[in-house]
PDB file of C-alpha atoms in Angstrom:
ATOM      1  CA  UNK S  14      38.140 -51.107 -27.680  1.00 44.00           C
ATOM      2  CA  UNK S  15      38.023 -53.913 -25.735  1.00 48.00           C
ATOM      3  CA  UNK S  16      41.356 -53.222 -23.914  1.00 46.00           C
ATOM      4  CA  UNK S  17      41.277 -49.246 -23.617  1.00 52.00           C
ATOM      5  CA  UNK S  18      38.220 -50.262 -21.094  1.00 54.00           C
ATOM      6  CA  UNK S  19      40.288 -52.595 -19.485  1.00 47.00           C
ATOM      7  CA  UNK S  20      42.955 -50.344 -18.654  1.00 48.00           C
ATOM      8  CA  UNK S  21      40.524 -47.405 -18.031  1.00 57.00           C
ATOM      9  CA  UNK S  22      39.040 -49.592 -15.273  1.00 56.00           C
ATOM     10  CA  UNK S  23      42.375 -50.724 -14.376  1.00 51.00           C
ATOM     11  CA  UNK S  24      43.267 -47.192 -13.740  1.00 55.00           C
ATOM     12  CA  UNK S  25      40.483 -46.664 -11.663  1.00 55.00           C
ATOM     13  CA  UNK S  26      41.214 -49.581  -9.284  1.00 51.00           C
ATOM     14  CA  UNK S  27      44.487 -48.606  -8.721  1.00 53.00           C
ATOM     15  CA  UNK S  28      43.442 -44.881  -8.039  1.00 54.00           C
ATOM     16  CA  UNK S  29      41.212 -45.730  -5.618  1.00 52.00           C
ATOM     17  CA  UNK S  30      42.691 -48.514  -3.984  1.00 52.00           C
ATOM     18  CA  UNK S  31      45.439 -46.108  -3.656  1.00 53.00           C
ATOM     19  CA  UNK S  32      42.702 -44.179  -1.341  1.00 58.00           C
ATOM     20  CA  UNK S  33      42.291 -47.235   0.676  1.00 64.00           C
ATOM     21  CA  UNK S  34      39.068 -48.556  -0.835  1.00 68.00           C
ATOM     22  CA  UNK S  35      39.746 -52.607  -1.478  1.00 71.00           C
ATOM     23  CA  UNK S  36      39.497 -53.805  -5.124  1.00 71.00           C
ATOM     24  CA  UNK S  37      36.228 -56.068  -4.166  1.00 74.00           C
ATOM     25  CA  UNK S  38      34.522 -53.097  -3.344  1.00 72.00           C
ATOM     26  CA  UNK S  39      35.910 -51.092  -6.379  1.00 66.00           C
ATOM     27  CA  UNK S  40      34.295 -54.545  -9.076  1.00 69.00           C
ATOM     28  CA  UNK S  41      31.312 -54.481  -6.924  1.00 69.00           C
ATOM     29  CA  UNK S  42      30.754 -50.403  -7.972  1.00 64.00           C
ATOM     30  CA  UNK S  43      31.724 -51.072 -11.473  1.00 64.00           C
ATOM     31  CA  UNK S  44      29.268 -54.103 -11.923  1.00 64.00           C
ATOM     32  CA  UNK S  45      26.374 -51.966  -9.829  1.00 60.00           C
ATOM     33  CA  UNK S  46      27.857 -48.817 -12.820  1.00 55.00           C
ATOM     34  CA  UNK S  47      27.318 -51.178 -15.845  1.00 56.00           C
ATOM     35  CA  UNK S  48      23.940 -52.771 -15.093  1.00 54.00           C
ATOM     36  CA  UNK S  49      22.421 -49.626 -13.873  1.00 54.00           C
ATOM     37  CA  UNK S  50      23.570 -47.197 -16.891  1.00 58.00           C
ATOM     38  CA  UNK S  51      21.309 -45.127 -18.023  1.00 63.00           C
ATOM     39  CA  UNK S  52      18.955 -45.173 -21.241  1.00 68.00           C
ATOM     40  CA  UNK S  53      18.823 -42.223 -23.146  1.00 74.00           C
ATOM     41  CA  UNK S  54      15.725 -41.707 -24.712  1.00 85.00           C
ATOM     42  CA  UNK S  55      15.938 -40.071 -28.128  1.00 92.00           C
ATOM     43  CA  UNK S  56      15.382 -35.964 -28.572  1.00 93.00           C
ATOM     44  CA  UNK S  57      11.855 -34.940 -30.164  1.00 94.00           C
ATOM     45  CA  UNK S  58      12.190 -33.215 -33.931  1.00 95.00           C
ATOM     46  CA  UNK S  59      11.534 -29.628 -33.445  1.00 96.00           C
ATOM     47  CA  UNK S  60      12.437 -29.671 -29.494  1.00 96.00           C
ATOM     48  CA  UNK S  61      14.560 -26.399 -28.825  1.00 96.00           C
ATOM     49  CA  UNK S  62      17.756 -27.188 -26.424  1.00 95.00           C
ATOM     50  CA  UNK S  63      20.255 -24.092 -24.956  1.00 95.00           C
ATOM     51  CA  UNK S  64      23.828 -25.311 -24.975  1.00 94.00           C
ATOM     52  CA  UNK S  65      25.715 -22.714 -23.370  1.00 91.00           C
ATOM     53  CA  UNK S  66      25.872 -19.571 -25.535  1.00 90.00           C
ATOM     54  CA  UNK S  67      23.597 -21.342 -27.896  1.00 93.00           C
ATOM     55  CA  UNK S  68      19.827 -22.045 -28.825  1.00 95.00           C
ATOM     56  CA  UNK S  69      19.401 -24.741 -31.098  1.00 96.00           C
ATOM     57  CA  UNK S  70      16.253 -26.617 -32.615  1.00 97.00           C
ATOM     58  CA  UNK S  71      16.641 -30.490 -33.341  1.00 97.00           C
ATOM     59  CA  UNK S  72      16.343 -31.126 -36.708  1.00 96.00           C
ATOM     60  CA  UNK S  73      16.873 -35.256 -36.854  1.00 94.00           C
ATOM     61  CA  UNK S  74      18.544 -38.095 -35.067  1.00 94.00           C
ATOM     62  CA  UNK S  75      21.508 -39.430 -37.226  1.00 91.00           C
ATOM     63  CA  UNK S  76      23.452 -41.943 -35.443  1.00 88.00           C
ATOM     64  CA  UNK S  77      24.444 -43.184 -31.786  1.00 86.00           C
ATOM     65  CA  UNK S  78      27.442 -44.610 -30.264  1.00 82.00           C
ATOM     66  CA  UNK S  79      27.249 -46.892 -27.237  1.00 79.00           C
ATOM     67  CA  UNK S  80      27.367 -43.641 -24.563  1.00 85.00           C
ATOM     68  CA  UNK S  81      26.285 -41.215 -27.571  1.00 90.00           C
ATOM     69  CA  UNK S  82      23.561 -39.589 -29.844  1.00 93.00           C
ATOM     70  CA  UNK S  83      24.450 -37.776 -32.993  1.00 93.00           C
ATOM     71  CA  UNK S  84      21.625 -34.987 -34.288  1.00 95.00           C
ATOM     72  CA  UNK S  85      21.497 -32.887 -37.109  1.00 95.00           C
ATOM     73  CA  UNK S  86      20.125 -29.125 -35.390  1.00 96.00           C
ATOM     74  CA  UNK S  87      19.397 -25.699 -36.985  1.00 96.00           C
ATOM     75  CA  UNK S  88      20.769 -23.083 -35.266  1.00 95.00           C
ATOM     76  CA  UNK S  89      18.492 -20.230 -33.729  1.00 94.00           C
ATOM     77  CA  UNK S  90      19.941 -17.317 -32.224  1.00 92.00           C
ATOM     78  CA  UNK S  91      22.739 -16.706 -29.104  1.00 90.00           C
ATOM     79  CA  UNK S  92      21.168 -16.472 -25.575  1.00 88.00           C
ATOM     80  CA  UNK S  93      23.952 -13.358 -25.125  1.00 84.00           C
ATOM     81  CA  UNK S  94      25.032 -11.782 -28.449  1.00 77.00           C
ATOM     82  CA  UNK S  95      28.368 -10.205 -26.288  1.00 70.00           C
ATOM     83  CA  UNK S  96      29.811 -14.057 -25.843  1.00 67.00           C
ATOM     84  CA  UNK S  97      30.175 -14.817 -29.624  1.00 71.00           C
ATOM     85  CA  UNK S  98      33.936 -15.294 -30.111  1.00 68.00           C
ATOM     86  CA  UNK S  99      34.093 -14.596 -33.677  1.00 65.00           C
ATOM     87  CA  UNK S 100      31.823 -17.229 -34.767  1.00 68.00           C
ATOM     88  CA  UNK S 101      30.125 -17.201 -38.528  1.00 75.00           C
ATOM     89  CA  UNK S 102      26.671 -19.007 -37.315  1.00 87.00           C
ATOM     90  CA  UNK S 103      23.994 -17.371 -38.973  1.00 88.00           C
ATOM     91  CA  UNK S 104      20.237 -18.439 -37.904  1.00 89.00           C
ATOM     92  CA  UNK S 105      19.127 -21.774 -40.156  1.00 88.00           C
ATOM     93  CA  UNK S 106      22.749 -22.853 -40.123  1.00 93.00           C
ATOM     94  CA  UNK S 107      22.426 -26.811 -40.091  1.00 95.00           C
ATOM     95  CA  UNK S 108      25.283 -27.517 -36.862  1.00 95.00           C
ATOM     96  CA  UNK S 109      25.762 -31.008 -34.867  1.00 95.00           C
ATOM     97  CA  UNK S 110      25.063 -32.020 -31.577  1.00 96.00           C
ATOM     98  CA  UNK S 111      26.816 -34.921 -29.746  1.00 95.00           C
ATOM     99  CA  UNK S 112      24.908 -35.545 -26.602  1.00 95.00           C
ATOM    100  CA  UNK S 113      26.986 -38.131 -24.667  1.00 94.00           C
ATOM    101  CA  UNK S 114      25.983 -39.466 -20.820  1.00 91.00           C
ATOM    102  CA  UNK S 115      29.453 -39.899 -18.605  1.00 90.00           C
ATOM    103  CA  UNK S 116      28.611 -42.106 -15.876  1.00 85.00           C
ATOM    104  CA  UNK S 117      31.115 -40.442 -13.532  1.00 84.00           C
ATOM    105  CA  UNK S 118      33.853 -37.745 -12.593  1.00 84.00           C
ATOM    106  CA  UNK S 119      36.228 -39.259 -14.487  1.00 88.00           C
ATOM    107  CA  UNK S 120      34.986 -39.783 -17.639  1.00 89.00           C
ATOM    108  CA  UNK S 121      33.934 -35.930 -17.791  1.00 90.00           C
ATOM    109  CA  UNK S 122      36.849 -35.254 -16.744  1.00 92.00           C
ATOM    110  CA  UNK S 123      38.045 -37.057 -20.137  1.00 93.00           C
ATOM    111  CA  UNK S 124      35.365 -35.642 -22.437  1.00 93.00           C
ATOM    112  CA  UNK S 125      36.440 -32.015 -20.730  1.00 94.00           C
ATOM    113  CA  UNK S 126      40.270 -32.553 -21.910  1.00 94.00           C
ATOM    114  CA  UNK S 127      38.514 -33.363 -25.351  1.00 91.00           C
ATOM    115  CA  UNK S 128      37.145 -30.474 -25.865  1.00 92.00           C
ATOM    116  CA  UNK S 129      39.944 -28.580 -24.859  1.00 93.00           C
ATOM    117  CA  UNK S 130      41.663 -30.030 -27.641  1.00 92.00           C
ATOM    118  CA  UNK S 131      38.764 -29.116 -30.215  1.00 91.00           C
ATOM    119  CA  UNK S 132      38.777 -25.407 -29.052  1.00 90.00           C
ATOM    120  CA  UNK S 133      42.798 -25.705 -29.545  1.00 91.00           C
ATOM    121  CA  UNK S 134      42.420 -26.824 -33.291  1.00 90.00           C
ATOM    122  CA  UNK S 135      39.360 -24.659 -33.957  1.00 86.00           C
ATOM    123  CA  UNK S 136      40.878 -22.331 -36.118  1.00 82.00           C
ATOM    124  CA  UNK S 137      42.076 -25.489 -38.743  1.00 87.00           C
ATOM    125  CA  UNK S 138      39.972 -25.792 -41.821  1.00 83.00           C
ATOM    126  CA  UNK S 139      40.872 -29.524 -42.094  1.00 83.00           C
ATOM    127  CA  UNK S 140      39.445 -30.239 -38.761  1.00 85.00           C
ATOM    128  CA  UNK S 141      35.328 -30.126 -37.402  1.00 87.00           C
ATOM    129  CA  UNK S 142      34.844 -26.846 -35.534  1.00 89.00           C
ATOM    130  CA  UNK S 143      34.058 -26.738 -32.234  1.00 92.00           C
ATOM    131  CA  UNK S 144      30.777 -24.472 -30.805  1.00 92.00           C
ATOM    132  CA  UNK S 145      29.648 -25.076 -27.434  1.00 93.00           C
ATOM    133  CA  UNK S 146      29.344 -27.396 -24.847  1.00 94.00           C
ATOM    134  CA  UNK S 147      27.409 -27.962 -21.460  1.00 94.00           C
ATOM    135  CA  UNK S 148      27.417 -30.979 -18.876  1.00 92.00           C
ATOM    136  CA  UNK S 149      24.547 -31.515 -16.818  1.00 90.00           C
ATOM    137  CA  UNK S 150      24.481 -33.641 -13.596  1.00 87.00           C
ATOM    138  CA  UNK S 151      21.509 -35.835 -13.584  1.00 83.00           C
ATOM    139  CA  UNK S 152      20.221 -38.397 -11.530  1.00 78.00           C
ATOM    140  CA  UNK S 153      20.159 -42.081 -12.100  1.00 74.00           C
ATOM    141  CA  UNK S 154      16.688 -43.038 -10.854  1.00 68.00           C
ATOM    142  CA  UNK S 155      14.218 -40.453 -12.429  1.00 70.00           C
ATOM    143  CA  UNK S 156      16.913 -37.982 -15.022  1.00 72.00           C
ATOM    144  CA  UNK S 157      16.120 -34.499 -12.865  1.00 75.00           C
ATOM    145  CA  UNK S 158      19.163 -32.291 -13.199  1.00 77.00           C
ATOM    146  CA  UNK S 159      21.295 -32.309  -9.558  1.00 74.00           C
ATOM    147  CA  UNK S 160      23.664 -29.786  -8.169  1.00 72.00           C
ATOM    148  CA  UNK S 161      27.214 -30.166  -9.606  1.00 64.00           C
ATOM    149  CA  UNK S 162      28.782 -31.655  -6.363  1.00 60.00           C
ATOM    150  CA  UNK S 163      30.905 -34.323  -6.505  1.00 52.00           C
ATOM    151  CA  UNK S 164      30.917 -37.421  -4.347  1.00 52.00           C
ATOM    152  CA  UNK S 165      34.045 -38.886  -5.739  1.00 49.00           C
ATOM    153  CA  UNK S 166      34.953 -40.918  -9.210  1.00 52.00           C
ATOM    154  CA  UNK S 167      31.794 -43.415  -8.550  1.00 57.00           C
ATOM    155  CA  UNK S 168      28.520 -41.807  -7.604  1.00 66.00           C
ATOM    156  CA  UNK S 169      26.307 -44.715  -8.903  1.00 67.00           C
ATOM    157  CA  UNK S 170      23.480 -42.244  -8.195  1.00 75.00           C
ATOM    158  CA  UNK S 171      24.318 -39.820 -10.701  1.00 80.00           C
ATOM    159  CA  UNK S 172      25.645 -39.571 -14.324  1.00 85.00           C
ATOM    160  CA  UNK S 173      26.171 -36.572 -16.705  1.00 89.00           C
ATOM    161  CA  UNK S 174      24.054 -35.711 -20.001  1.00 91.00           C
ATOM    162  CA  UNK S 175      27.057 -33.467 -21.954  1.00 94.00           C
ATOM    163  CA  UNK S 176      25.825 -31.548 -25.086  1.00 96.00           C
ATOM    164  CA  UNK S 177      28.835 -30.733 -27.573  1.00 96.00           C
ATOM    165  CA  UNK S 178      27.771 -28.281 -30.625  1.00 95.00           C
ATOM    166  CA  UNK S 179      30.002 -29.039 -33.244  1.00 94.00           C
ATOM    167  CA  UNK S 180      29.966 -28.093 -37.217  1.00 92.00           C
ATOM    168  CA  UNK S 181      28.531 -30.055 -39.467  1.00 92.00           C
ATOM    169  CA  UNK S 182      29.869 -32.676 -42.038  1.00 85.00           C
ATOM    170  CA  UNK S 183      27.163 -33.706 -44.686  1.00 78.00           C
ATOM    171  CA  UNK S 184      28.569 -36.376 -46.283  1.00 77.00           C
ATOM    172  CA  UNK S 185      27.957 -38.768 -43.585  1.00 72.00           C
ATOM    173  CA  UNK S 186      31.279 -40.455 -42.221  1.00 71.00           C
ATOM    174  CA  UNK S 187      34.150 -41.131 -42.313  1.00 72.00           C
ATOM    175  CA  UNK S 188      33.469 -45.182 -42.414  1.00 74.00           C
ATOM    176  CA  UNK S 189      30.299 -44.401 -44.617  1.00 77.00           C
ATOM    177  CA  UNK S 190      32.921 -42.767 -47.262  1.00 75.00           C
ATOM    178  CA  UNK S 191      35.521 -45.569 -46.749  1.00 77.00           C
ATOM    179  CA  UNK S 192      32.694 -48.586 -47.315  1.00 80.00           C
ATOM    180  CA  UNK S 193      31.062 -46.963 -50.280  1.00 80.00           C
ATOM    181  CA  UNK S 194      34.691 -46.754 -51.721  1.00 78.00           C
ATOM    182  CA  UNK S 195      35.719 -50.458 -51.106  1.00 78.00           C
ATOM    183  CA  UNK S 196      35.777 -51.683 -54.691  1.00 71.00           C
ATOM    184  CA  UNK S 197      37.178 -48.832 -56.533  1.00 75.00           C
ATOM    185  CA  UNK S 198      40.152 -47.341 -52.848  1.00 71.00           C
ATOM    186  CA  UNK S 199      40.886 -44.814 -52.037  1.00 65.00           C
ATOM    187  CA  UNK S 200      43.519 -42.782 -53.904  1.00 68.00           C
ATOM    188  CA  UNK S 201      45.965 -41.063 -50.538  1.00 62.00           C
TER     189      UNK S 201
END
């Protein structure tokens, strides 16, 4: 994990250096961005969110990672019934909401690539289904929504808040599954 972080940082530095910005300036920007990364407040149970074409109600908080939070949600309705692409979600179905913070345009692009891959495998019954997503540019100072104009790879005054709706896997995480079977081992 740490090696990936160093590699990603190196790629950012070498890409920007090619644009004529010094490595010292880039390192200062990276350090500033890390120091001022936005803190996510947990979403309140019962609150209603619009994620793309879907309206969901937050049921409860499940887990979090370095830049994301996971929630159990209840599907409420579609904003536009005409834009339903063969989905079989019905009112009161439980789904997963992943809330991700992308600190710059590059990390947003990486997440968009992940979404595209999830869309391609949507018909596979062994992979979690993807339903919808939305990204909002936010102010790093007060969390208010900003227009989505690109200021380059590093904009320390803003970040992206991304919401992904996916199929809910009710039996906890793969790590929980493996830990439960430490003594009995997995048959695979």
